[in-house]
Short mmCIF file of C-alpha atoms in Angstrom, two decimals:
data_model
loop_
_atom_site.label_atom_id
_atom_site.label_comp_id
_atom_site.label_asym_id
_atom_site.label_seq_id
_atom_site.Cartn_x
_atom_site.Cartn_y
_atom_site.Cartn_z
CA MET A 1 -25.35 0.12 2.35
CA GLN A 2 -24.58 -3.26 3.98
CA ILE A 3 -21.95 -5.39 5.63
CA LYS A 4 -21.68 -9.09 5.19
CA THR A 5 -19.48 -11.44 7.33
CA GLN A 6 -18.18 -14.78 6.32
CA ASP A 7 -16.14 -17.38 8.17
CA ILE A 8 -12.89 -18.32 6.40
CA LEU A 9 -10.76 -21.43 7.17
CA ASN A 10 -12.50 -21.64 10.56
CA LYS A 11 -10.24 -18.94 12.01
CA TRP A 12 -10.65 -15.68 10.03
CA LYS A 13 -13.58 -13.37 9.19
CA LEU A 14 -14.13 -11.87 5.64
CA TYR A 15 -16.00 -8.70 5.59
CA THR A 16 -17.63 -7.35 2.48
CA LEU A 17 -18.82 -3.76 2.33
CA THR A 18 -21.46 -2.74 -0.33
CA ASN A 19 -22.60 0.68 -1.10
CA ASP A 20 -25.81 1.96 -2.74
CA THR A 21 -24.20 2.03 -6.19
CA GLY A 22 -23.04 -1.61 -6.06
CA MET A 23 -19.30 -1.11 -5.33
CA THR A 24 -17.92 -3.76 -2.96
CA VAL A 25 -14.79 -4.01 -0.81
CA SER A 26 -13.89 -7.32 0.80
CA PHE A 27 -11.08 -7.84 3.46
CA LEU A 28 -10.10 -10.22 6.13
CA ASN A 29 -9.53 -9.49 9.80
CA PHE A 30 -6.22 -11.30 9.23
CA GLY A 31 -3.78 -8.69 8.23
CA GLY A 32 -6.55 -6.38 7.28
CA ILE A 33 -5.96 -7.93 3.90
CA ILE A 34 -8.18 -6.41 1.05
CA THR A 35 -9.03 -9.35 -1.15
CA ASP A 36 -11.37 -7.69 -3.61
CA ILE A 37 -12.44 -4.22 -4.76
CA SER A 38 -15.18 -4.42 -7.41
CA VAL A 39 -16.00 -1.18 -9.23
CA PRO A 40 -17.79 -0.58 -12.57
CA ASN A 41 -16.17 -0.02 -15.95
CA ARG A 42 -17.48 2.36 -18.65
CA TYR A 43 -20.14 -0.22 -19.50
CA ASN A 44 -21.27 -0.44 -15.80
CA GLN A 45 -19.83 -3.95 -15.46
CA LEU A 46 -18.49 -4.62 -11.85
CA GLU A 47 -14.99 -6.09 -11.92
CA ASN A 48 -12.27 -6.66 -9.32
CA VAL A 49 -9.40 -4.14 -9.60
CA VAL A 50 -6.95 -5.63 -7.02
CA LEU A 51 -4.83 -8.76 -6.97
CA GLY A 52 -5.89 -11.58 -4.54
CA TYR A 53 -5.25 -15.22 -4.08
CA LYS A 54 -7.67 -17.82 -5.48
CA ASN A 55 -7.31 -19.75 -2.24
CA TYR A 56 -7.55 -18.00 1.07
CA VAL A 57 -4.97 -20.31 2.70
CA ASP A 58 -2.26 -18.60 0.60
CA TYR A 59 -2.71 -15.48 2.55
CA GLU A 60 -1.09 -17.14 5.61
CA LYS A 61 2.38 -16.59 4.13
CA ASN A 62 1.53 -13.88 1.55
CA PRO A 63 5.16 -13.05 0.67
CA TYR A 64 4.08 -10.22 -1.70
CA PHE A 65 1.87 -8.57 1.01
CA PHE A 66 -1.24 -8.65 -1.28
CA GLY A 67 -3.81 -6.16 0.08
CA ALA A 68 -2.32 -6.15 3.62
CA ILE A 69 -1.87 -3.59 6.30
CA VAL A 70 1.91 -3.13 6.60
CA GLY A 71 3.65 -2.02 9.87
CA ARG A 72 4.94 -1.12 12.22
CA VAL A 73 7.16 0.50 9.48
CA ALA A 74 6.30 0.17 5.79
CA GLY A 75 9.35 -0.11 3.57
CA ARG A 76 12.91 -1.20 4.17
CA ILE A 77 14.88 -0.33 7.26
CA GLN A 78 18.62 -0.24 6.33
CA ASP A 79 20.72 -2.93 8.17
CA ALA A 80 17.61 -3.93 10.19
CA SER A 81 18.54 -1.47 12.93
CA PHE A 82 17.98 2.15 13.97
CA THR A 83 18.81 4.48 16.97
CA ILE A 84 16.38 6.45 19.01
CA GLU A 85 17.46 8.62 21.91
CA ASP A 86 20.91 7.05 21.87
CA GLN A 87 19.46 3.53 22.13
CA LEU A 88 20.22 1.07 19.32
CA TYR A 89 17.34 -1.17 18.31
CA THR A 90 17.93 -4.33 16.19
CA LEU A 91 15.13 -5.84 14.19
CA VAL A 92 14.80 -9.12 12.38
CA ALA A 93 16.51 -9.02 8.91
CA ASN A 94 13.97 -10.58 6.53
CA GLU A 95 15.29 -9.30 3.20
CA GLY A 96 19.01 -9.82 2.96
CA GLY A 97 20.55 -7.81 5.76
CA HIS A 98 17.64 -5.45 5.89
CA HIS A 99 14.21 -5.24 7.54
CA LEU A 100 11.14 -5.14 5.26
CA HIS A 101 7.56 -4.24 5.93
CA GLY A 102 7.47 -4.89 9.69
CA GLY A 103 9.20 -8.25 9.53
CA ASP A 104 7.84 -11.79 9.59
CA GLY A 105 5.50 -11.04 12.43
CA GLY A 106 4.31 -7.73 11.17
CA PHE A 107 0.79 -6.27 11.07
CA HIS A 108 0.04 -8.20 7.95
CA GLN A 109 0.19 -11.49 9.87
CA VAL A 110 -1.94 -10.78 12.99
CA ILE A 111 -5.61 -11.13 13.52
CA TRP A 112 -7.08 -7.64 14.13
CA GLN A 113 -10.08 -6.98 16.38
CA ALA A 114 -12.94 -5.90 14.13
CA SER A 115 -15.87 -3.41 14.87
CA PRO A 116 -18.34 -2.97 12.02
CA PHE A 117 -20.32 0.28 11.81
CA GLN A 118 -22.90 1.87 9.53
CA THR A 119 -24.30 5.35 8.93
CA ASP A 120 -26.87 6.71 6.43
CA ASP A 121 -24.20 7.07 3.63
CA THR A 122 -21.20 5.05 4.84
CA VAL A 123 -20.41 1.53 5.94
CA GLY A 124 -17.15 0.24 7.40
CA VAL A 125 -15.08 -1.71 9.89
CA LYS A 126 -12.62 -0.41 12.43
CA LEU A 127 -9.68 -2.86 12.87
CA SER A 128 -7.59 -2.60 16.11
CA HIS A 129 -4.38 -4.23 17.32
CA ARG A 130 -2.04 -4.06 20.29
CA SER A 131 1.69 -4.69 19.73
CA LEU A 132 3.73 -5.23 22.83
CA ASP A 133 7.01 -3.54 23.72
CA GLY A 134 9.86 -5.54 22.11
CA GLU A 135 7.82 -7.36 19.51
CA GLY A 136 9.94 -7.69 16.37
CA GLY A 137 12.58 -5.62 18.14
CA TYR A 138 10.58 -2.49 18.17
CA PRO A 139 10.32 -0.29 21.29
CA GLY A 140 7.03 0.53 22.96
CA THR A 141 3.67 -1.08 23.49
CA ILE A 142 1.61 0.38 20.74
CA LYS A 143 -2.12 0.49 20.14
CA VAL A 144 -3.04 1.05 16.48
CA SER A 145 -6.25 1.06 14.49
CA VAL A 146 -7.03 1.14 10.73
CA THR A 147 -10.60 1.94 9.70
CA TYR A 148 -11.97 1.00 6.25
CA THR A 149 -14.96 3.17 5.23
CA LEU A 150 -16.91 2.86 1.99
CA THR A 151 -19.06 5.79 0.85
CA ASN A 152 -21.73 6.18 -1.76
CA ASN A 153 -19.36 8.28 -3.73
CA ASN A 154 -17.29 5.14 -4.45
CA GLU A 155 -14.59 6.26 -2.01
CA LEU A 156 -12.60 3.86 0.16
CA ILE A 157 -11.33 5.78 3.08
CA LEU A 158 -8.43 4.39 5.16
CA ASP A 159 -7.94 6.02 8.53
CA TYR A 160 -4.84 5.11 10.51
CA SER A 161 -4.26 5.95 14.17
CA GLY A 162 -1.70 4.82 16.86
CA THR A 163 -0.23 5.69 20.18
CA SER A 164 2.80 4.24 22.03
CA ASN A 165 3.89 4.30 25.71
CA LYS A 166 7.51 4.81 24.52
CA THR A 167 9.08 6.78 21.71
CA THR A 168 9.13 4.39 18.73
CA VAL A 169 8.75 4.30 14.96
CA LEU A 170 5.52 3.93 13.00
CA THR A 171 4.39 4.47 9.46
CA MET A 172 1.61 2.19 8.23
CA THR A 173 0.27 1.61 4.77
CA ASN A 174 -1.89 -0.56 2.72
CA HIS A 175 -0.22 -2.87 0.13
CA SER A 176 -2.99 -3.44 -2.39
CA TYR A 177 -1.94 -4.12 -6.01
CA PHE A 178 -4.26 -2.26 -8.36
CA ASN A 179 -5.17 -3.25 -11.97
CA LEU A 180 -7.85 -1.00 -13.43
CA ASN A 181 -8.32 -3.26 -16.44
CA GLY A 182 -10.56 -5.34 -14.18
CA ASN A 183 -10.33 -9.10 -13.48
CA LEU A 184 -6.67 -9.09 -14.55
CA ALA A 185 -7.64 -8.64 -18.30
CA ALA A 186 -4.25 -7.12 -19.09
CA SER A 187 -1.04 -5.96 -17.50
CA ILE A 188 -0.50 -2.41 -16.07
CA HIS A 189 1.73 -1.15 -18.86
CA ASN A 190 -1.02 1.03 -20.31
CA HIS A 191 -2.04 2.60 -17.08
CA HIS A 192 -1.70 6.36 -17.17
CA VAL A 193 -0.40 7.74 -13.93
CA THR A 194 -0.03 11.26 -12.53
CA ILE A 195 1.85 11.93 -9.33
CA GLU A 196 2.19 15.35 -7.78
CA SER A 197 5.83 15.09 -6.95
CA ASP A 198 9.03 16.95 -8.00
CA GLU A 199 11.52 14.49 -6.27
CA PHE A 200 12.02 10.79 -5.88
CA VAL A 201 14.51 8.95 -3.63
CA GLU A 202 17.43 7.26 -5.22
CA LEU A 203 17.94 3.53 -4.45
CA ASP A 204 21.04 1.42 -4.31
CA LYS A 205 21.27 -2.17 -5.79
CA GLU A 206 19.61 -3.54 -2.65
CA LEU A 207 16.70 -1.12 -2.99
CA ILE A 208 17.94 0.88 0.05
CA PRO A 209 17.71 4.68 -0.21
CA THR A 210 21.09 6.23 -0.71
CA GLY A 211 20.03 9.53 0.97
CA LYS A 212 19.94 11.35 -2.35
CA LYS A 213 16.78 12.92 -3.71
CA ILE A 214 16.62 13.20 -7.51
CA ASN A 215 14.57 15.85 -9.45
CA VAL A 216 12.09 14.10 -11.68
CA ALA A 217 12.55 16.44 -14.55
CA LYS A 218 13.61 14.78 -17.83
CA THR A 219 13.47 11.34 -16.31
CA PRO A 220 10.96 8.46 -16.49
CA PHE A 221 9.98 9.46 -12.96
CA ASP A 222 8.32 12.63 -14.00
CA PHE A 223 4.64 12.02 -13.48
CA ARG A 224 3.61 15.62 -13.02
CA THR A 225 1.78 15.20 -16.29
CA GLU A 226 0.29 11.76 -16.93
CA ARG A 227 2.47 9.09 -18.52
CA LYS A 228 2.24 5.36 -19.10
CA LEU A 229 3.81 2.99 -16.60
CA ALA A 230 5.35 1.31 -19.70
CA ASP A 231 7.80 4.30 -19.94
CA GLY A 232 9.69 3.15 -16.86
CA ILE A 233 9.19 -0.56 -17.29
CA ASN A 234 10.86 -0.33 -20.75
CA SER A 235 13.39 2.30 -19.69
CA LEU A 236 17.19 1.78 -19.65
CA SER A 237 17.48 4.37 -16.89
CA ALA A 238 19.77 3.16 -14.10
CA GLN A 239 17.11 3.75 -11.36
CA ASN A 240 14.48 1.70 -13.39
CA ARG A 241 17.01 -1.10 -13.90
CA VAL A 242 17.96 -1.13 -10.24
CA ALA A 243 14.36 -1.92 -9.36
CA ASN A 244 14.40 -4.80 -11.85
CA HIS A 245 12.93 -2.77 -14.76
CA GLY A 246 10.14 -0.76 -13.26
CA TYR A 247 9.36 1.35 -10.21
CA ASP A 248 9.85 0.59 -6.49
CA HIS A 249 10.63 4.22 -5.48
CA TYR A 250 9.47 6.75 -2.94
CA PHE A 251 8.04 9.99 -4.33
CA ILE A 252 7.96 12.95 -2.00
CA LEU A 253 4.51 14.53 -2.57
CA ASN A 254 3.87 18.22 -3.18
CA GLN A 255 1.21 19.81 -1.03
CA THR A 256 -1.66 20.79 -3.28
CA ASN A 257 -5.39 20.71 -3.36
CA ARG A 258 -5.40 18.23 -6.26
CA PRO A 259 -5.27 14.47 -5.78
CA ASN A 260 -1.78 13.31 -4.95
CA VAL A 261 -2.07 10.40 -7.45
CA SER A 262 -4.37 9.76 -10.41
CA VAL A 263 -4.59 6.58 -12.47
CA ASN A 264 -6.68 5.90 -15.49
CA GLU A 265 -7.03 2.95 -17.86
CA GLU A 266 -8.50 3.77 -21.27
CA THR A 267 -10.06 0.38 -22.23
CA SER A 268 -12.13 -0.01 -19.10
CA GLY A 269 -12.54 3.77 -18.61
CA ARG A 270 -11.79 3.35 -14.90
CA VAL A 271 -10.11 6.19 -13.01
CA MET A 272 -8.67 5.96 -9.50
CA THR A 273 -7.49 9.05 -7.54
CA ILE A 274 -5.62 8.99 -4.24
CA LYS A 275 -5.57 11.80 -1.72
CA THR A 276 -3.44 11.32 1.36
CA THR A 277 -2.20 13.21 4.44
CA GLN A 278 1.02 11.18 4.23
CA PRO A 279 4.15 13.02 3.03
CA GLY A 280 5.04 10.50 0.27
CA VAL A 281 4.23 7.36 -1.64
CA VAL A 282 6.08 4.34 -2.84
CA MET A 283 4.98 3.25 -6.34
CA TYR A 284 5.76 -0.41 -7.01
CA THR A 285 4.93 -1.96 -10.40
CA SER A 286 5.20 -5.64 -9.23
CA ASN A 287 8.49 -6.09 -11.09
CA ASN A 288 9.37 -9.06 -8.97
CA LEU A 289 6.00 -10.78 -8.93
CA GLU A 290 6.74 -14.44 -9.72
CA ASP A 291 4.86 -16.44 -12.35
CA ASP A 292 2.17 -19.03 -11.66
CA LEU A 293 0.72 -17.96 -8.26
CA GLU A 294 -2.94 -18.89 -8.26
CA LEU A 295 -4.77 -15.59 -8.25
CA ALA A 296 -8.53 -15.15 -8.20
CA GLU A 297 -8.68 -14.48 -11.91
CA GLY A 298 -5.70 -16.49 -13.15
CA LYS A 299 -1.90 -16.86 -12.96
CA SER A 300 0.30 -14.20 -11.63
CA LYS A 301 3.17 -12.58 -13.55
CA PRO A 302 5.24 -9.40 -13.27
CA TYR A 303 3.60 -6.09 -14.02
CA LEU A 304 0.12 -7.37 -13.15
CA GLY A 305 -0.54 -4.75 -10.42
CA VAL A 306 0.69 -1.39 -9.19
CA CYS A 307 0.96 -0.41 -5.51
CA PHE A 308 0.69 3.06 -4.11
CA GLU A 309 2.07 2.74 -0.62
CA THR A 310 1.32 6.12 1.10
CA GLN A 311 3.65 6.60 3.99
CA ALA A 312 6.54 8.47 5.58
CA SER A 313 10.14 7.31 4.87
CA PRO A 314 12.18 4.81 6.76
CA ALA A 315 15.25 6.40 5.13
CA SER A 316 14.74 9.16 7.78
CA LEU A 317 16.23 6.73 10.35
CA HIS A 318 19.62 6.90 8.57
CA HIS A 319 19.52 10.16 6.55
CA ASP A 320 18.59 13.79 7.30
CA ASP A 321 15.78 15.66 5.63
CA PHE A 322 13.30 12.80 4.95
CA PRO A 323 9.80 12.52 6.10
CA PRO A 324 10.20 11.13 9.66
CA VAL A 325 8.78 7.92 11.05
CA ILE A 326 9.52 8.51 14.74
CA LEU A 327 6.48 8.70 17.07
CA LYS A 328 6.96 10.24 20.43
CA ALA A 329 5.63 8.59 23.51
CA HIS A 330 1.89 9.33 24.05
CA GLU A 331 1.83 11.32 20.78
CA LEU A 332 -1.17 10.56 18.46
CA TYR A 333 -0.30 9.15 15.00
CA GLU A 334 -3.13 10.01 12.64
CA LYS A 335 -3.06 9.63 8.84
CA GLN A 336 -5.65 9.25 6.17
CA THR A 337 -5.62 7.96 2.59
CA VAL A 338 -8.65 8.01 0.25
CA PHE A 339 -8.96 5.98 -2.87
CA SER A 340 -11.79 7.22 -5.18
CA PHE A 341 -13.05 5.40 -8.17
CA GLY A 342 -14.86 6.75 -11.20
CA ILE A 343 -15.19 6.70 -15.01
CA LYS A 344 -13.19 8.83 -17.37
CA GLY A 345 -15.48 11.40 -19.04
#
């Protein structure tokens, strides 16, 4: 187990975690951005399975949130406003009239304090940040941390915590785009996905939740048994079309002892499972990813990666009966998501 540190652009640090099996995870203290996760394929070849820029300077803007910590609130807040305890809060509208992923000065664009650590069978870095009352329009001075831990079982554990001196809103996630082919050898069309979910959230044409939950049965959103992502990408279903031919939807997770999400890719043999204490996950199939971004392994294009954004639901700020994002003053926010990598037997 080891940690390496590298200076980037004379202002950031790049941390690379390596376990005893050779798996590596690299990330910046800027935005907590995961730039590379290298895991073996069926032939024991290490290859990168996340999208990242070829040039680090491109992370400064990072309009697609590649690999970043997202917050204070992951997802879209309708009309860039919400009410807590009869007080209206107005945020910056950075996607049409709505607020997306914490706004322009969100957690993805700050330098986090980093504290590396190591044990006999883990290696990691704790990232910490303090966001002041009123930043981005959000109430409360909030102290948050995200800890990245790599184990010898090829698990990447993400532990999130936070407290606020005022009642506020908080639901953080990581916005990595996964491609299990390795080194962007192909699109994600043939990724087989299982999601333990009976319901997903309907979106309007601006990708804002309508407040309606839809049963997945007999739809391209039924991942209770594994199906290819191509099913939804090629579907004429209204909800796949509203997301620009793919998925950008919140799935409400069933509480089971099985992994919440499983992904496998037959050519590489890679399998990724996700277990989370969050109540739901947004699956986004990079439908809107533009062509010709300079990525580490080549040019970008739509459907080159799939995000699994484990989180609560910002729809709860405008609709009843959705997983809440409100954090009471001095209450502890504590969530965990575990990404495990292996080979299909």
